[in-house]
Short mmCIF file of C-alpha atoms in Angstrom, two decimals:
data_model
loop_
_atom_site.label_atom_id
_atom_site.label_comp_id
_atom_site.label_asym_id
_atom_site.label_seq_id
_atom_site.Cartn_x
_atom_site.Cartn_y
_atom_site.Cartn_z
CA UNK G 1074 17.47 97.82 125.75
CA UNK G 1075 15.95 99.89 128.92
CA UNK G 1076 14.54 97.22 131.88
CA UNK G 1077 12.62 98.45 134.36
CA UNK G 1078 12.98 96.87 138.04
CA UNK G 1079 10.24 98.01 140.25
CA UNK G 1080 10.06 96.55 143.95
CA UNK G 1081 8.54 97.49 147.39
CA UNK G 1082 11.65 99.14 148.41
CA UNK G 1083 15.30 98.43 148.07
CA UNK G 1084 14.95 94.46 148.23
CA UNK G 1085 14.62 94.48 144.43
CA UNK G 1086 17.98 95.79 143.91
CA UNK G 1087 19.43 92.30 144.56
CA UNK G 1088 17.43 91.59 141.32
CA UNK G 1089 19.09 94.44 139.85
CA UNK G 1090 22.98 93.33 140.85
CA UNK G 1091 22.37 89.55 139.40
CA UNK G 1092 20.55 91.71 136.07
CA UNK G 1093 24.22 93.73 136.09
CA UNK G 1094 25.71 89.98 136.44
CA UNK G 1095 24.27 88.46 133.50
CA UNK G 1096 22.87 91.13 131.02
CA UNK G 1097 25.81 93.84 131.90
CA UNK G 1098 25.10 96.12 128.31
CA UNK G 1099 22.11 96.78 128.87
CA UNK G 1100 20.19 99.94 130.29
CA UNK G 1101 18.42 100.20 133.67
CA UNK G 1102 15.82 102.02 136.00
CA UNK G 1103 14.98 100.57 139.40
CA UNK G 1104 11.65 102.37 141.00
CA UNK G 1105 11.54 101.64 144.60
CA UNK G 1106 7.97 102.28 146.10
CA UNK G 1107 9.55 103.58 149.36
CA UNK G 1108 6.49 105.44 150.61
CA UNK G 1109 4.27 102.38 150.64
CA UNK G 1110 6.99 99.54 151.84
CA UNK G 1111 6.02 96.70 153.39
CA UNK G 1112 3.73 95.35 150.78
CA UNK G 1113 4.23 92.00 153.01
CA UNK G 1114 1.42 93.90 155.69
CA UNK G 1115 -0.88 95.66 152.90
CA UNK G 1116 -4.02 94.57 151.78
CA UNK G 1117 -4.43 93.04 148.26
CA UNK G 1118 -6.08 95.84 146.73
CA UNK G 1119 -3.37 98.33 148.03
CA UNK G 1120 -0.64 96.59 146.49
CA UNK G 1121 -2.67 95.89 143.01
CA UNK G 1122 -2.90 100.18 143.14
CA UNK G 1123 0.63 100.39 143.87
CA UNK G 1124 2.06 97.80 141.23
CA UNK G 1125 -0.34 99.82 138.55
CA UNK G 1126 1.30 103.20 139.35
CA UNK G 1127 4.72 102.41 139.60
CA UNK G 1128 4.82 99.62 136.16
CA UNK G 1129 2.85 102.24 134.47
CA UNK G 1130 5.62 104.91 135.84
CA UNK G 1131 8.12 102.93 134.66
CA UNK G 1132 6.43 102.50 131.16
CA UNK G 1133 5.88 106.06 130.41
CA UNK G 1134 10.13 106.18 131.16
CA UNK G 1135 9.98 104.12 127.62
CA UNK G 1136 11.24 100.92 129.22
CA UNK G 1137 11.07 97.76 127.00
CA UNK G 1138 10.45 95.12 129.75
CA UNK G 1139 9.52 95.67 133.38
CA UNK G 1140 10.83 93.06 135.61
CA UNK G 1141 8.60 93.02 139.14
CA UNK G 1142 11.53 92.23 141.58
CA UNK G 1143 9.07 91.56 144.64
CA UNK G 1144 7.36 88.32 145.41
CA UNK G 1145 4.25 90.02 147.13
CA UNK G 1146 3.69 92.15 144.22
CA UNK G 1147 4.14 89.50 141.39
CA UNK G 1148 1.55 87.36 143.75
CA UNK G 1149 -1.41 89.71 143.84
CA UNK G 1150 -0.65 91.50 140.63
CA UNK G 1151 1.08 90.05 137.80
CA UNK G 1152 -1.90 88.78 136.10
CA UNK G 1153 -3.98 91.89 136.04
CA UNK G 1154 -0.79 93.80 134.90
CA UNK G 1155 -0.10 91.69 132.00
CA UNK G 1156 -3.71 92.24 130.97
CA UNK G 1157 -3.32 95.95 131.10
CA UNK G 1158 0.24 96.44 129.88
CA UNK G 1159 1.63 95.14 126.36
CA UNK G 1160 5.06 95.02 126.66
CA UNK G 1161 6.58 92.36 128.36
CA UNK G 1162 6.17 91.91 132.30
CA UNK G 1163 8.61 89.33 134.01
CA UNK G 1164 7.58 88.32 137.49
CA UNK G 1165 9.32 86.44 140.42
CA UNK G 1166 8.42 83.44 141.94
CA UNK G 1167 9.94 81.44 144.79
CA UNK G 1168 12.58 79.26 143.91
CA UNK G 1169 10.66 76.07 144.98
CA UNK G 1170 11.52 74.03 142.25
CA UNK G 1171 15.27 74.26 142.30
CA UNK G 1172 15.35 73.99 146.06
CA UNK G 1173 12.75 70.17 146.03
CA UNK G 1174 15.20 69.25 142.63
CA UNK G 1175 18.29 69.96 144.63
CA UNK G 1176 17.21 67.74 147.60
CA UNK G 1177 16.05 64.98 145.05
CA UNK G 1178 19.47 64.54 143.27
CA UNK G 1179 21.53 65.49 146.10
CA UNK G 1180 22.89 62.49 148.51
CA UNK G 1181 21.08 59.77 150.51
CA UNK G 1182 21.66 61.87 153.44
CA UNK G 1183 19.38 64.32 151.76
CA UNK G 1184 16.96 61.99 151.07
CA UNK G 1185 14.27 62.78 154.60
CA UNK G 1186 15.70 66.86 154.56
CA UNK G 1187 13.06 69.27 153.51
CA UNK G 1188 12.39 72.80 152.29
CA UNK G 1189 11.86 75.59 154.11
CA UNK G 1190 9.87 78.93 152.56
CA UNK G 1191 10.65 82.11 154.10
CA UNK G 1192 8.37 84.96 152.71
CA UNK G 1193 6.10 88.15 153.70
CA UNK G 1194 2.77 86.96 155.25
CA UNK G 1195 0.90 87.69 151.68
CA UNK G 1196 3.04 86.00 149.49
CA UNK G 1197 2.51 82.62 151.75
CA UNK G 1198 -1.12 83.36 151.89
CA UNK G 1199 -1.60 83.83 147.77
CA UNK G 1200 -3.28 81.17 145.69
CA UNK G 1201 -0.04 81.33 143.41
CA UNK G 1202 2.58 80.09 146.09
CA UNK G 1203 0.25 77.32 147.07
CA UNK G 1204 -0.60 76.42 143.40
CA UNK G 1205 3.42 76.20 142.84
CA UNK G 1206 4.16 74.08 145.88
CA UNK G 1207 1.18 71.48 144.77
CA UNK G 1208 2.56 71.20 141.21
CA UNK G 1209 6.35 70.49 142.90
CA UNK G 1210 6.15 69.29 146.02
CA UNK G 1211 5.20 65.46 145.17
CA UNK G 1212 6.79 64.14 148.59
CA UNK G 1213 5.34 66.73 150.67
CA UNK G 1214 8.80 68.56 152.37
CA UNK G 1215 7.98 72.32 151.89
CA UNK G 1216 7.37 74.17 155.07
CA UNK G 1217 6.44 77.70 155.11
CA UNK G 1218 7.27 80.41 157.65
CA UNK G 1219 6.34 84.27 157.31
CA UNK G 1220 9.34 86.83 158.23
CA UNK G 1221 6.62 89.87 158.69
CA UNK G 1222 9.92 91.99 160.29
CA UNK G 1223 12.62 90.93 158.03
CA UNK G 1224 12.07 93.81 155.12
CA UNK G 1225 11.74 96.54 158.01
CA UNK G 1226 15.68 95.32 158.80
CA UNK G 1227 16.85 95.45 155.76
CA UNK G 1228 15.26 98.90 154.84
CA UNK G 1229 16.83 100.30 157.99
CA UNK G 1230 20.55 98.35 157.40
CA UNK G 1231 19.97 96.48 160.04
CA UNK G 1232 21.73 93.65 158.39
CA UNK G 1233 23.58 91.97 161.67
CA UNK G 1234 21.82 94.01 164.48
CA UNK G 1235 21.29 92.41 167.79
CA UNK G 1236 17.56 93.11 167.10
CA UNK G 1237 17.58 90.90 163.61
CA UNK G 1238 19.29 88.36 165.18
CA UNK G 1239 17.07 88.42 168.00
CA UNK G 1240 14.26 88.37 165.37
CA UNK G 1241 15.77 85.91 163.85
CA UNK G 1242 16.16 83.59 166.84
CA UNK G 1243 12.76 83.81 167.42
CA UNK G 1244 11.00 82.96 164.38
CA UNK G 1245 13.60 79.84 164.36
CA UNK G 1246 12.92 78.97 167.47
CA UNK G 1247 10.08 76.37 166.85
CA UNK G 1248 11.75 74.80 164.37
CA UNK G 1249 14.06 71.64 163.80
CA UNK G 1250 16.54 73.71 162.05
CA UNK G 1251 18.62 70.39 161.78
CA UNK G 1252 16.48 68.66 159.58
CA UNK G 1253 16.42 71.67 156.72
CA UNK G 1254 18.43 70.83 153.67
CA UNK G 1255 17.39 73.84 151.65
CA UNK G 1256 15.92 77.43 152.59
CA UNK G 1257 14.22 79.28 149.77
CA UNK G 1258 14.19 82.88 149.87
CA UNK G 1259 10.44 84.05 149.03
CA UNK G 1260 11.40 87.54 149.58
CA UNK G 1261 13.52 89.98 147.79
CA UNK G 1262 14.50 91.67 150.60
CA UNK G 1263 15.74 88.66 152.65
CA UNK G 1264 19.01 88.62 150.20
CA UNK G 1265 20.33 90.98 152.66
CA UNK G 1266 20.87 87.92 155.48
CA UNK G 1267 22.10 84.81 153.89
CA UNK G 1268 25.41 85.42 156.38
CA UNK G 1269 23.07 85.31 159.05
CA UNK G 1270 20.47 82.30 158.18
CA UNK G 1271 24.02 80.09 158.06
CA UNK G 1272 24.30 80.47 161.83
CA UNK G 1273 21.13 78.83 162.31
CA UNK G 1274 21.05 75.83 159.65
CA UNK G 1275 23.47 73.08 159.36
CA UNK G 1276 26.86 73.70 156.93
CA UNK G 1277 25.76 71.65 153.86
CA UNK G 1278 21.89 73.59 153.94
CA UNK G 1279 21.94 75.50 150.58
CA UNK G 1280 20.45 78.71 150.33
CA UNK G 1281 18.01 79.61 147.35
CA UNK G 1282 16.66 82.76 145.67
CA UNK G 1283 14.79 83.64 142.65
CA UNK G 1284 16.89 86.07 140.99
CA UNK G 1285 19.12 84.24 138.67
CA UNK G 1286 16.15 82.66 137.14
CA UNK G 1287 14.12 85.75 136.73
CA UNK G 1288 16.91 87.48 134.58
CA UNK G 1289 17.84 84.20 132.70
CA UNK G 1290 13.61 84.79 131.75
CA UNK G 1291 13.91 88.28 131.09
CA UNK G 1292 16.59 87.69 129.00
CA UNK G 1293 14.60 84.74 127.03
CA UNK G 1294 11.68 86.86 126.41
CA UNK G 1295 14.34 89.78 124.98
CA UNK G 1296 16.14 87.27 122.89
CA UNK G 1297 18.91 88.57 124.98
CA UNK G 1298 22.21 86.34 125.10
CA UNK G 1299 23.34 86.57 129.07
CA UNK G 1300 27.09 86.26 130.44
CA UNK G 1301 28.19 82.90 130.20
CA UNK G 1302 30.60 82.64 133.77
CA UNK G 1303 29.93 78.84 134.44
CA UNK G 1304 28.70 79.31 137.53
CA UNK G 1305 31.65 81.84 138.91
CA UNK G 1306 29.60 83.17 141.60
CA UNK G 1307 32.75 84.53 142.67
CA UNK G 1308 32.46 87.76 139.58
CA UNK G 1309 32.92 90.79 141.10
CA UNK G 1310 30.93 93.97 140.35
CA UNK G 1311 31.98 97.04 141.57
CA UNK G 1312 29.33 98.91 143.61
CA UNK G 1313 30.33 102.37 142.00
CA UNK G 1314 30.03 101.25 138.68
CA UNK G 1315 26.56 100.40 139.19
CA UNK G 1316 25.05 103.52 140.92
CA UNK G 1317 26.62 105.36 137.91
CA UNK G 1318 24.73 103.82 135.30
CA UNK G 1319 21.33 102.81 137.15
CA UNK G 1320 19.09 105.54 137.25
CA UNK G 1321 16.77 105.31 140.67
CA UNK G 1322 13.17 106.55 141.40
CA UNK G 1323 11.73 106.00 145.03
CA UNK G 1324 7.76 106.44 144.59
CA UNK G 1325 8.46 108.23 141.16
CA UNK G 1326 10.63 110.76 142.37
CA UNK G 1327 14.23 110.62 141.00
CA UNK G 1328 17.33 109.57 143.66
CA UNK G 1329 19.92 112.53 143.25
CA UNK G 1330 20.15 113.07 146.88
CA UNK G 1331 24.05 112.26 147.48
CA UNK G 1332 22.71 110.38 150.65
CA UNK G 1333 20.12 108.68 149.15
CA UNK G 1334 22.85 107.01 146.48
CA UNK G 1335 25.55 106.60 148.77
CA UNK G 1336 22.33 104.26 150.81
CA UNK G 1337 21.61 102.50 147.49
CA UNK G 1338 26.04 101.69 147.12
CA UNK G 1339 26.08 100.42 150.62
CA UNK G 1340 23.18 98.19 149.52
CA UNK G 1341 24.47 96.81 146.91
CA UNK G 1342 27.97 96.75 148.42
CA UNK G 1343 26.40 93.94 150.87
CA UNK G 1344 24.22 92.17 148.11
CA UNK G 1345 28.03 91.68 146.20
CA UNK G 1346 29.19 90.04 149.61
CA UNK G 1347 26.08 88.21 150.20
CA UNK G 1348 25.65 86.96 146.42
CA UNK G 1349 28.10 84.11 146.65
CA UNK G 1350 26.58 82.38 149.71
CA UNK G 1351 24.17 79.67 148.41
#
């Protein structure tokens, strides 16, 4: 089948290496609306413009399924684009659940840890984040902090910069890092830093993301059977292998530019390295 990742930029292509992961036969196009990123700092009604154009980009490129891989667009616009578009539309959505679950099974020194949300300013401010948290969070331990900056770094490479870490530092900086037992990733984009959130939380503080389950739903609404590796989050996928077979659009214009893919292997280069820290 053809799947169709579409994102703000290149945050979605972590999305795109678990897809490779777990549904490896398959056939993909990742549109990255580079000409409009950050969605995190754009009004509602920008974004709802810019998630019509590129799905229904992506849909004329006779996709079967379009997976939006970016948390600020499934916020504001999933729901009108399922009632435009037929074919299936999987969205993101924070990996709250997991993360509160984790903390309530794990030990009794877990037992007064909490959550911590990291996400663009509009995905903490939409209705569908809070409604989540509510249904969830029956002891009350989510926290949420916006990372406005954080998708700027990681479209520039700025993955270990002394200006991300100073970045980082700061938005930390009123917090009681010690008392985190699990940081959810509310952001694509913010796959790019799990080396560098370690420095700041304790050892045992597990690091979650959204993208495993968003495939695993993909693949349920496909009828799709994905790659059984019990876990190995060790798997290695080699970088080349997929900026051969993925075929890239930035703001509907195709990537050919030998620059422009050799950008997109670094990326996912790092997103290999970075896929294994939890």
């Amino acid at each position: 089948m053809k799947i169709g990742l579409y994102d703000s930029g290149i945050g979605g292509l972590s999305v795109l290496q678990e897809a490779y992961h777990l549904l490896p036969d398959e056939e993909y196009i990742f549109y990255a609306d580079t000409d409009h990123v950050p969605y995190g700092l754009k009004t509602s009604e920008e974004i709802l413009q810019y998630a019509g154009e590129s799905v229904g980009f992506l849909i004329e490129k006779g996709v079967d399924a379009v997976v939006i891989a970016c948390n600020t667009a499934t916020s504001v616009a999933v729901k009108p684009l399922r009632e435009r578009f037929e074919l299936p539309i999987i969205s993101m959505e924070p990996a709250v659940k997991p993360a509160v679950e984790y903390l309530d099974a794990a030990s009794e020194e877990s037992e007064d840890k909490r959550v911590l949300v990291i996400a663009t300013p509009v995905t903490l401010r939409e209705e569908k984040l809070r409604r989540l948290i509510e249904r969830v969070d029956v002891r009350h331990r989510v926290d949420l902090l916006p990372m406005p900056r954080l998708v700027e770094f990681a479209e520039k490479e700025q993955f270990g910069s002394e200006e991300t870490k100073a970045y980082l530092k700061e938005r930390f900086a009123g917090l009681n890092t010690e008392k985190y037992g699990a940081l959810v990733l509310g952001c694509t984009h913010f796959n790019y830093f799990k080396d560098m959130y370690k420095s700041f939380f304790p050892e045992n503080t597990r690091i979650f993301d959204g993208n495993e389950g968003t495939i695993r739903q993909l693949a349920r609404r496909l009828s799709l059977s994905p790659v059984n590796n019990d876990g190995d989050m060790m798997e290695h996928i080699e970088a080349d292998d997929i900026v051969k077979r993925t075929e890239y659009y930035t703001s509907g214009r195709r990537v050919d530019n030998p620059e422009v893919l050799e950008h997109f292997r670094r990326l996912h280069v790092r997103l290999e390295d970075m896929r294994c820290l939890r």
